[in-house]
CSV table of C-alpha atoms in Angstrom, one decimal:
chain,number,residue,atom,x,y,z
A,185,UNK,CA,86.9,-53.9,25.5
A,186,UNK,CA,88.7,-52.8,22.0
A,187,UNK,CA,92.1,-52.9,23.1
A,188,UNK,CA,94.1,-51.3,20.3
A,189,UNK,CA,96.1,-53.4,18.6
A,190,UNK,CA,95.0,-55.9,20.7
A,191,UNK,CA,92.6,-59.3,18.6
A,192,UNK,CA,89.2,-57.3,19.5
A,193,UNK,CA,90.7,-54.4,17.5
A,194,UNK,CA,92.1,-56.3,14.6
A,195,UNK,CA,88.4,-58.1,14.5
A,196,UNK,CA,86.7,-54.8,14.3
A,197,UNK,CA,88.8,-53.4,11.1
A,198,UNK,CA,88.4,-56.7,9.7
A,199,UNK,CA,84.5,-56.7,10.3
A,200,UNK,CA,83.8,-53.2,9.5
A,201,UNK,CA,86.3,-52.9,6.6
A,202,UNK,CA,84.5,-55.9,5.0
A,203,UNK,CA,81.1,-54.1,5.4
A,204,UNK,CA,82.8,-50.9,3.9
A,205,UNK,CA,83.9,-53.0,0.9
A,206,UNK,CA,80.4,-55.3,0.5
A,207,UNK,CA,78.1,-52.2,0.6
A,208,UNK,CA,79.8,-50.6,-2.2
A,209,UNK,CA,80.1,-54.0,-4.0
A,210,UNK,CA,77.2,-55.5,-3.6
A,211,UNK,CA,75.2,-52.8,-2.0
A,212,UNK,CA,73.4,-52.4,1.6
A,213,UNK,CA,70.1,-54.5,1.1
A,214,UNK,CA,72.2,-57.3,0.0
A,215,UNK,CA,74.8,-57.6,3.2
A,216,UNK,CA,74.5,-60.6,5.4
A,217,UNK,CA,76.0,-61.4,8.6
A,218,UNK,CA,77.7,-65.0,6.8
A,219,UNK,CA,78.7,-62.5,3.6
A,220,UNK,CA,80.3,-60.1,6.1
A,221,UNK,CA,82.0,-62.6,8.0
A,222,UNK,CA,83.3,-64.5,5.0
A,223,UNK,CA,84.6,-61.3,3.6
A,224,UNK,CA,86.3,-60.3,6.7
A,225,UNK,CA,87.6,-63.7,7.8
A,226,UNK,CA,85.5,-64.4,11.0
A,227,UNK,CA,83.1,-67.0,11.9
A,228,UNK,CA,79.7,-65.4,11.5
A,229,UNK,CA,79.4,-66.6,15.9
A,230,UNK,CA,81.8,-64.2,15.9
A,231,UNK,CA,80.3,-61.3,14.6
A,232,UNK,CA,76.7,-62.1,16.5
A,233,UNK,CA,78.4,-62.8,20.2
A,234,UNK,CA,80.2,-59.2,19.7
A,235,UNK,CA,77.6,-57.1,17.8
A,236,UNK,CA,74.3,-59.3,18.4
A,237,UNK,CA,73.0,-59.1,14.5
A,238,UNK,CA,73.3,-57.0,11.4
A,239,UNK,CA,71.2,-54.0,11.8
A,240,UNK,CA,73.2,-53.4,15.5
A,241,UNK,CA,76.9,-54.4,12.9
A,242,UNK,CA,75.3,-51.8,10.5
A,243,UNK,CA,74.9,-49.0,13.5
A,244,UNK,CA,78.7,-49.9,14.9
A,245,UNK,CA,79.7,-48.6,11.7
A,246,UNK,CA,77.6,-46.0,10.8
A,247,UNK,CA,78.9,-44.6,14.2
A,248,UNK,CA,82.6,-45.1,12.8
A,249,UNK,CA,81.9,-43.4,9.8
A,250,UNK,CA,80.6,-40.1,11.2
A,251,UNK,CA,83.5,-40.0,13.6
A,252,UNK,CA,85.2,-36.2,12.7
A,253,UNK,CA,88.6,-37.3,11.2
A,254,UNK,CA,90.2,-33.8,12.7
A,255,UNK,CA,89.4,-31.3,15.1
A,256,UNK,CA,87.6,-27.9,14.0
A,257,UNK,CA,89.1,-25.4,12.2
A,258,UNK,CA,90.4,-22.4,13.7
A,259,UNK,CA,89.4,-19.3,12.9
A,260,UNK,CA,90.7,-17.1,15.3
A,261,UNK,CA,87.1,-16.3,17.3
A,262,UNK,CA,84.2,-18.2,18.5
A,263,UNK,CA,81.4,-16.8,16.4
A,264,UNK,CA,83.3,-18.0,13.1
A,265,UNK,CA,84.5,-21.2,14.5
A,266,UNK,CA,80.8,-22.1,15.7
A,267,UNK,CA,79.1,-21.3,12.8
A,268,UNK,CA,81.7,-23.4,10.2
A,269,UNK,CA,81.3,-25.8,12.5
A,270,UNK,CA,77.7,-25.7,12.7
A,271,UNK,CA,77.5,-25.3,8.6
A,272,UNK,CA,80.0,-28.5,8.3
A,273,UNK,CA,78.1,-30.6,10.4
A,274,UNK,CA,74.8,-29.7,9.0
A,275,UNK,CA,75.7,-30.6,5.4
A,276,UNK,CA,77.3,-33.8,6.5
A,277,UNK,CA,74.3,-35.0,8.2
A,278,UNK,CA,71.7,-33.9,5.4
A,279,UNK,CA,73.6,-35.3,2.4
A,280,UNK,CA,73.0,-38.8,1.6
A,281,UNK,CA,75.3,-40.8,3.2
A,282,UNK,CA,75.3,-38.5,6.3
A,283,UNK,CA,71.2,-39.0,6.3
A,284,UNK,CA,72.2,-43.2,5.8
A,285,UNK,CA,74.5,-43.4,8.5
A,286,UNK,CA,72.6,-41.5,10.8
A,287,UNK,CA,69.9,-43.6,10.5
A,288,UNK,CA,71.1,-47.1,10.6
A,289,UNK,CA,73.3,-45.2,13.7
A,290,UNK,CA,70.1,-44.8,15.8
A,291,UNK,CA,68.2,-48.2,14.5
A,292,UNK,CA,70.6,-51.0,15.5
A,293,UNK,CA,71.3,-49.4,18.5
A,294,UNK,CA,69.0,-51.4,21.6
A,295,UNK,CA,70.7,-49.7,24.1
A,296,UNK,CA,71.5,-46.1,22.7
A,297,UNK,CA,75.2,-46.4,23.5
A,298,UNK,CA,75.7,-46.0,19.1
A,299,UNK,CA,73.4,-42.5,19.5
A,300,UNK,CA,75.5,-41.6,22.5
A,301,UNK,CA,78.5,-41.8,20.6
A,302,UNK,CA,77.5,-40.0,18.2
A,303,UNK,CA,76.6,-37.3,20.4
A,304,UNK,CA,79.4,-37.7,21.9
A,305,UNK,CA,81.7,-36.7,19.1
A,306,UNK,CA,79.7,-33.5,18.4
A,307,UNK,CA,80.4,-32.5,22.1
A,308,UNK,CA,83.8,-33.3,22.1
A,309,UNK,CA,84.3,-30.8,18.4
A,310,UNK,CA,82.2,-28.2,20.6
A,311,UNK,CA,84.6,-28.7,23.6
A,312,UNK,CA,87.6,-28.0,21.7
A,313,UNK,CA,86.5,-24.7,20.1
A,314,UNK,CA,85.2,-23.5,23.4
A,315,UNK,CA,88.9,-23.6,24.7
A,316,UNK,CA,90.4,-22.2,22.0
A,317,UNK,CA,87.8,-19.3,22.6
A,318,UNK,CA,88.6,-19.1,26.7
A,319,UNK,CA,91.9,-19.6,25.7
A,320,UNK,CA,91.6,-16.4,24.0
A,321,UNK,CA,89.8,-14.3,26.5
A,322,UNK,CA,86.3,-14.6,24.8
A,323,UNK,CA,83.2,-14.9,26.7
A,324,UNK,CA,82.2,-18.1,26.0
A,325,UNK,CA,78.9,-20.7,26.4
A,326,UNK,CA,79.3,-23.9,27.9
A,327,UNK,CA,78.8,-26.7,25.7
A,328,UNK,CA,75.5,-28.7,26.8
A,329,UNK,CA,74.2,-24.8,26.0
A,330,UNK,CA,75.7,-25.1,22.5
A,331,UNK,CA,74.3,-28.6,22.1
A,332,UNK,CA,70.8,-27.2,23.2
A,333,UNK,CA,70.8,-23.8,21.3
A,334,UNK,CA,72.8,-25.3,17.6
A,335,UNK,CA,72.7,-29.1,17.3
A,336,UNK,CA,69.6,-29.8,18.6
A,337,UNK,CA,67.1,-28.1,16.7
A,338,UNK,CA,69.4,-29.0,13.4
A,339,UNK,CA,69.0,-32.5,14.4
A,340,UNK,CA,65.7,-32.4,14.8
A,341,UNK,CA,64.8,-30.9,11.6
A,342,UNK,CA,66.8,-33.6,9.5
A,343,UNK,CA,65.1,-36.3,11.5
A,344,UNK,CA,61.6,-34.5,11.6
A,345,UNK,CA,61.0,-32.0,9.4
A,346,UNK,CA,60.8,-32.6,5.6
A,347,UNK,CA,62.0,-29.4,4.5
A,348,UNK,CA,64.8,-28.6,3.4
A,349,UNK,CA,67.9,-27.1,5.9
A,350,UNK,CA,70.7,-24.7,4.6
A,351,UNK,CA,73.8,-23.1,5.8
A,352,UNK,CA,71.8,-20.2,6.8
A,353,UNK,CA,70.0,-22.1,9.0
A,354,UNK,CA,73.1,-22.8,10.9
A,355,UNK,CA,74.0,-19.2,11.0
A,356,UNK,CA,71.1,-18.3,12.6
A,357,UNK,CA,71.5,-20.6,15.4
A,358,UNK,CA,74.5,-20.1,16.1
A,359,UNK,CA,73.6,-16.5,15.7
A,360,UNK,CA,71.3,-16.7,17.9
A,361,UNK,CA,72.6,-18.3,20.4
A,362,UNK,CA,75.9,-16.2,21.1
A,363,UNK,CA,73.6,-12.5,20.8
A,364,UNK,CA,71.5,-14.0,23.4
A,365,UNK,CA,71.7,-13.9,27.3
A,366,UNK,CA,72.8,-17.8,27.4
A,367,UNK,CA,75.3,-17.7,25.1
A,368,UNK,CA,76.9,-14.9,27.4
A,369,UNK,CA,78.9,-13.4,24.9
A,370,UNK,CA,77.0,-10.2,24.8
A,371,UNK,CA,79.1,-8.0,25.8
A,372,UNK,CA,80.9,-7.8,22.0
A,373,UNK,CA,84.3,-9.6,22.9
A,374,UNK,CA,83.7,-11.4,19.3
A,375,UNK,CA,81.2,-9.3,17.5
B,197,UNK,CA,43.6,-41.0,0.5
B,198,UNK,CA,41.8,-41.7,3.6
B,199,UNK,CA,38.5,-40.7,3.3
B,200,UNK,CA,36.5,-40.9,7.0
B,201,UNK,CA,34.0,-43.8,6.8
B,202,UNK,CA,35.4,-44.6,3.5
B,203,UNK,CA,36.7,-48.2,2.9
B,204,UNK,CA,40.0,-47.0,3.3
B,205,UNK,CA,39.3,-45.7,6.8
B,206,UNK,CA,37.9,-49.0,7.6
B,207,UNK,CA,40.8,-50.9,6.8
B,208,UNK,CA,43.3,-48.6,8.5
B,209,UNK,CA,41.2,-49.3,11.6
B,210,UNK,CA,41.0,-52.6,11.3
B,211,UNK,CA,44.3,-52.8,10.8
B,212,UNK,CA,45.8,-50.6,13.6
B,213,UNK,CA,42.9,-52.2,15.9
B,214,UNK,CA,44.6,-55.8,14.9
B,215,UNK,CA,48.2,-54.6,15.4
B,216,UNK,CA,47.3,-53.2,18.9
B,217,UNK,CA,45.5,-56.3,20.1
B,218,UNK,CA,48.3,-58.9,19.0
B,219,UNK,CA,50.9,-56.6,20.5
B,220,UNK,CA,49.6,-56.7,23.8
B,221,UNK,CA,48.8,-60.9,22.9
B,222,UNK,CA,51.8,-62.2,21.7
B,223,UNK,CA,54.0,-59.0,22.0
B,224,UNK,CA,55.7,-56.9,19.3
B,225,UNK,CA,58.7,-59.4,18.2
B,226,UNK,CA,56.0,-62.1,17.2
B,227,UNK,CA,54.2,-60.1,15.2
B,228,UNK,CA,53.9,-60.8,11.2
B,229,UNK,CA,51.7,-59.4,7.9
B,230,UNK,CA,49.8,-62.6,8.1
B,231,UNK,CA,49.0,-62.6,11.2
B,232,UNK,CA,47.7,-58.5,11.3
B,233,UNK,CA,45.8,-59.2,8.1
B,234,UNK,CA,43.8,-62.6,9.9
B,235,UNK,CA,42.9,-60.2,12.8
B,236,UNK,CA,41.9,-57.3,10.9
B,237,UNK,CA,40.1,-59.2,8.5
B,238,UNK,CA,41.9,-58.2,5.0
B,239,UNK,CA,44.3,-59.7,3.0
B,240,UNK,CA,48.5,-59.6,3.0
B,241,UNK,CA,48.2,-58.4,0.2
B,242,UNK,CA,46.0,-55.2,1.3
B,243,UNK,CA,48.5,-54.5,3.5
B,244,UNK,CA,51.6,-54.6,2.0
B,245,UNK,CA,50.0,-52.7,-0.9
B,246,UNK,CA,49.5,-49.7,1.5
B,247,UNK,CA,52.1,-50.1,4.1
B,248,UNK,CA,54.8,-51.5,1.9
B,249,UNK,CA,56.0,-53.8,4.9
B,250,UNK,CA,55.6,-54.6,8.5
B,251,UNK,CA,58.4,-52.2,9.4
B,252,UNK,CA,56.4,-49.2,8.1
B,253,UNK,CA,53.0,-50.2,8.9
B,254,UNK,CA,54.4,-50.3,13.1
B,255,UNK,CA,55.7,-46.9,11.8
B,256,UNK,CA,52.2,-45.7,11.5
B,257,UNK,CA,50.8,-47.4,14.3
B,258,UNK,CA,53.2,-45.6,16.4
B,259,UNK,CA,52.5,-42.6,14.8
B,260,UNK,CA,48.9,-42.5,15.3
B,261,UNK,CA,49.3,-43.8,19.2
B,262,UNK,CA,51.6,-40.6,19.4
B,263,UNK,CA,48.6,-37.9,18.6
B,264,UNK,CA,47.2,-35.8,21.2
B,265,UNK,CA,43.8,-36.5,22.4
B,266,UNK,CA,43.1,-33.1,23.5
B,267,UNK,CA,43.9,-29.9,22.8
B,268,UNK,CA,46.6,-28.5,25.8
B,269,UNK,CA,45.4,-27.3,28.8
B,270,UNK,CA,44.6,-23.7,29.7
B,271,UNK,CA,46.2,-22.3,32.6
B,272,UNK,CA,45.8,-18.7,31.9
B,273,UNK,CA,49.1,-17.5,31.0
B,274,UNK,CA,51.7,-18.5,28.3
B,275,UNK,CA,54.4,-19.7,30.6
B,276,UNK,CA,52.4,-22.0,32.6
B,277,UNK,CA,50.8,-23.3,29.6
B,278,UNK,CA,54.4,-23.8,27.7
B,279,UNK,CA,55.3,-25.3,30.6
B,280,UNK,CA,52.9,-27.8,31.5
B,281,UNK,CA,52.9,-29.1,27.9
B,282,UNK,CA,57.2,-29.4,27.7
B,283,UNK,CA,56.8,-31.4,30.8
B,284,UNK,CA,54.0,-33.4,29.5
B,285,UNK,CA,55.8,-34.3,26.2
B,286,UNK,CA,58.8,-35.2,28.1
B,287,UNK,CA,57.2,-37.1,30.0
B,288,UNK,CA,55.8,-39.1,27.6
B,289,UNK,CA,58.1,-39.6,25.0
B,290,UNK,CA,60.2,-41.3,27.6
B,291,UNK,CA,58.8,-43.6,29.3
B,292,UNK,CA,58.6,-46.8,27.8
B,293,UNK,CA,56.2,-47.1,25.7
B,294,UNK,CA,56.8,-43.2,24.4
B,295,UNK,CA,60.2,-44.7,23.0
B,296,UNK,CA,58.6,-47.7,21.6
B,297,UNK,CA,56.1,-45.7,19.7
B,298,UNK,CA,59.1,-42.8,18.7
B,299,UNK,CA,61.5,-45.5,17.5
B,300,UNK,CA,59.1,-47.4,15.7
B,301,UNK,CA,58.1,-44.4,13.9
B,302,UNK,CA,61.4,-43.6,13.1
B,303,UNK,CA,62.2,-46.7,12.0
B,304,UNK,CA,60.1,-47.6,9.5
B,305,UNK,CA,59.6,-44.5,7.6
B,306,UNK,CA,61.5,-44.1,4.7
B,307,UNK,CA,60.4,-40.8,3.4
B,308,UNK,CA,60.7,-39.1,6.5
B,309,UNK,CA,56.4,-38.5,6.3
B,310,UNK,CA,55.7,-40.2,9.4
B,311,UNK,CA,58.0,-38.3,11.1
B,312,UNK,CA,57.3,-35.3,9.6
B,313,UNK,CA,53.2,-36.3,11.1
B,314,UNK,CA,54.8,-36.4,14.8
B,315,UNK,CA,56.6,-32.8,14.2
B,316,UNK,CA,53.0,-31.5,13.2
B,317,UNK,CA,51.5,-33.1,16.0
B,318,UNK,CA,53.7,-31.1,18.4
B,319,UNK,CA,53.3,-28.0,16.0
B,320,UNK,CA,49.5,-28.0,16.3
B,321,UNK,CA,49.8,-28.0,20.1
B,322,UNK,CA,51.7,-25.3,20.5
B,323,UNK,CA,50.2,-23.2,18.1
B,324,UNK,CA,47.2,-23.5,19.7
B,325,UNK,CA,49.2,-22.1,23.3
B,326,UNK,CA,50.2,-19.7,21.1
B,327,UNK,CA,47.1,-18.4,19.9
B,328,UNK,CA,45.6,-18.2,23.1
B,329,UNK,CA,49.1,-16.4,24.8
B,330,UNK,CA,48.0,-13.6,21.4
B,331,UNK,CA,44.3,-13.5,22.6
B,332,UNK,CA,45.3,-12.7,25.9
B,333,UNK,CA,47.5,-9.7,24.6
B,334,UNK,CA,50.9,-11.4,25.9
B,335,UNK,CA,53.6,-11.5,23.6
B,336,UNK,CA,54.6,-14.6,22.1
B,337,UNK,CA,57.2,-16.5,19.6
B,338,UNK,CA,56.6,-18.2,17.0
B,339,UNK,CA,55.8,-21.9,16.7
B,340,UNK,CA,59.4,-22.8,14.7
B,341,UNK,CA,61.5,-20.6,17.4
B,342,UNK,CA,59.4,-22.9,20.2
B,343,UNK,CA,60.4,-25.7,18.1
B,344,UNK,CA,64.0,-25.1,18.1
B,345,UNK,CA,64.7,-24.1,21.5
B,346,UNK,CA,62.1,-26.5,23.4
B,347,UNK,CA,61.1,-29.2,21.4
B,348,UNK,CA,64.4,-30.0,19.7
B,349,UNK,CA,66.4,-30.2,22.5
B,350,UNK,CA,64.7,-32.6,24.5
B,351,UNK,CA,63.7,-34.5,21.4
B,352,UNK,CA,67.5,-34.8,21.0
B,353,UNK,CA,68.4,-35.8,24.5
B,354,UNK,CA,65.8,-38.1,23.9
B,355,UNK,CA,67.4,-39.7,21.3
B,356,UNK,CA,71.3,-39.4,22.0
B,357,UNK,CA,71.9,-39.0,25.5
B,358,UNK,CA,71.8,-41.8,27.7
B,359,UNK,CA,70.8,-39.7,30.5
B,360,UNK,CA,68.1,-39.1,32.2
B,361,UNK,CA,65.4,-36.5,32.0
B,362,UNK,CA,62.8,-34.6,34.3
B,363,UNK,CA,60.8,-32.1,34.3
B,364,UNK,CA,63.2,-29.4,35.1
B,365,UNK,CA,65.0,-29.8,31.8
B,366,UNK,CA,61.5,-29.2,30.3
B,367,UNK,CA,61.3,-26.1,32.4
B,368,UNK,CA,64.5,-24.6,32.4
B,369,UNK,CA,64.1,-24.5,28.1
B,370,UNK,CA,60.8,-22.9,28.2
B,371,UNK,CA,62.2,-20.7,30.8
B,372,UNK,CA,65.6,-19.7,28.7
B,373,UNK,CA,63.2,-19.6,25.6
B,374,UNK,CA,60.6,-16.7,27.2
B,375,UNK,CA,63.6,-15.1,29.3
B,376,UNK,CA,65.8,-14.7,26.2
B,377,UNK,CA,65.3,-12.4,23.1
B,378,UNK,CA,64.1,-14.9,20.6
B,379,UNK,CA,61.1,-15.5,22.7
B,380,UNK,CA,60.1,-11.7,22.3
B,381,UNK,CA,58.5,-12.2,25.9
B,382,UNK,CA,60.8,-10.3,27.7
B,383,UNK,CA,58.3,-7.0,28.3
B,384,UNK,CA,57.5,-9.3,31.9
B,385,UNK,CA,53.6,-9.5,30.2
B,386,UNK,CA,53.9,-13.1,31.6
B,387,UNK,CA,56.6,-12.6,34.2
């Protein structure tokens, strides 16, 4: 539907630029779909035919905005690139703006395709440091494992516990995922 | 703050009781302060005093309609009773109205305390297996380590992955979870 380059794209940086630029200016509780599309030089009809209404324009660009900008580093073995990953990801999520974006993510989103998305980008960081670890002859889990085993239960602490979550945290996941039968790199390939 | 039989009980009654009714009269969308206060008897201004606004109050509704009547059922053996009660909560937290209730308590909740009420829910439960799977001499986890390898990840599947889910998921985690190290049930006591 977003062709790049194409009028749908040039719409979308226009729109969600102008929502980048009004929430800093004027602040979140103050955005409205006319402000937006004044800002961005749309019609507001066009920002409700393509996104429906704010809170779902708010989630299009949360999504954007926890898009990884590069894939993970590399660290030469699985267990280290997992766990940076895993500590990375979990600080971005519980700071502030990670917490914010993840939230108006999943609330403007009717259909769940935003959530999917950003699900989707956590997969496709896993997928890449899963090669790079079969690439180099480790024993490696397969990724709906790793989202099971490490992002789950860090997601569903920041969404449902109170308490707070640490890099340690991470460690231990990922931890224990890779000494454990299911992560099937027991046998001390990257220990 | 709620005091059973207190005033303050009576009003959160009344209130959820009005909240439930017009939801199934006019349906969710129509639904204003206003018109929940007429119901239930009370005054806007009660209600936005102790639910801040419409958003939140539907957060506690929903919270409330997602407590367990019961405790879980007995079947004699951790395992089966792990089991039964993944494939329950899956069950209900997606069909419809499961996600209704989960969103809306997400939703409206901005310091994370109603959410924090449904993790407790699922806490209580399985400590309570858990107990029982210690009275019976079989080794168990802990309640966080069932958190993290059963609950999260279907909670999280729930939530970002568009596909769907059955009771096999539920299984398959509880199974990996008591196979595996973590779940220190690996002596076969429950095998």
């Amino acid at each position: 539907m977003a062709r790049p380059g194409g009028r749908s794209a040039r719409v979308q940086e226009a729109v969600h630029g102008a929502v980048r630029e009004l929430e800093s200016e004027v602040g979140r509780d103050a955005l409205t779909v006319p402000l937006v599309a004044a800002r961005a030089g749309v019609t507001p009809s066009t920002i409700y035919r393509r996104w429906g209404d704010l809170r779902e324009l708010l989630s299009d660009v949360a999504v954007e905005r926890l898009r990884p900008e590069a894939p993970p580093d590399d660290h030469g073995a699985l267990a280290a690139d997992l766990t940076t990953w895993a500590e990375q990801f979990l600080d971005e999520m519980t700071s502030p703006p990670g917490r914010a974006y993840l939230r108006d993510a999943l609330l403007g989103d009717p259909d769940g395709s935003n959530a999917g998305r950003c699900s989707a980008y956590a997969a496709d960081q896993i997928d890449v440091i899963l090669a790079r670890a079969t690439e180099r002859g480790e024993r490696a889990p397969d990724v709906e494992t790793v989202i099971d085993h490490v992002v789950s239960p860090m997601m569903y602490r920041i969404l449902f516990r109170p308490s707070p979550l640490d890099s340690d945290y991470a460690h231990h996941l990922v931890a224990g995922l890779l000494d454990g039968p299911v992560g099937a790199a027991s046998d001390g390939t990257d220990a």
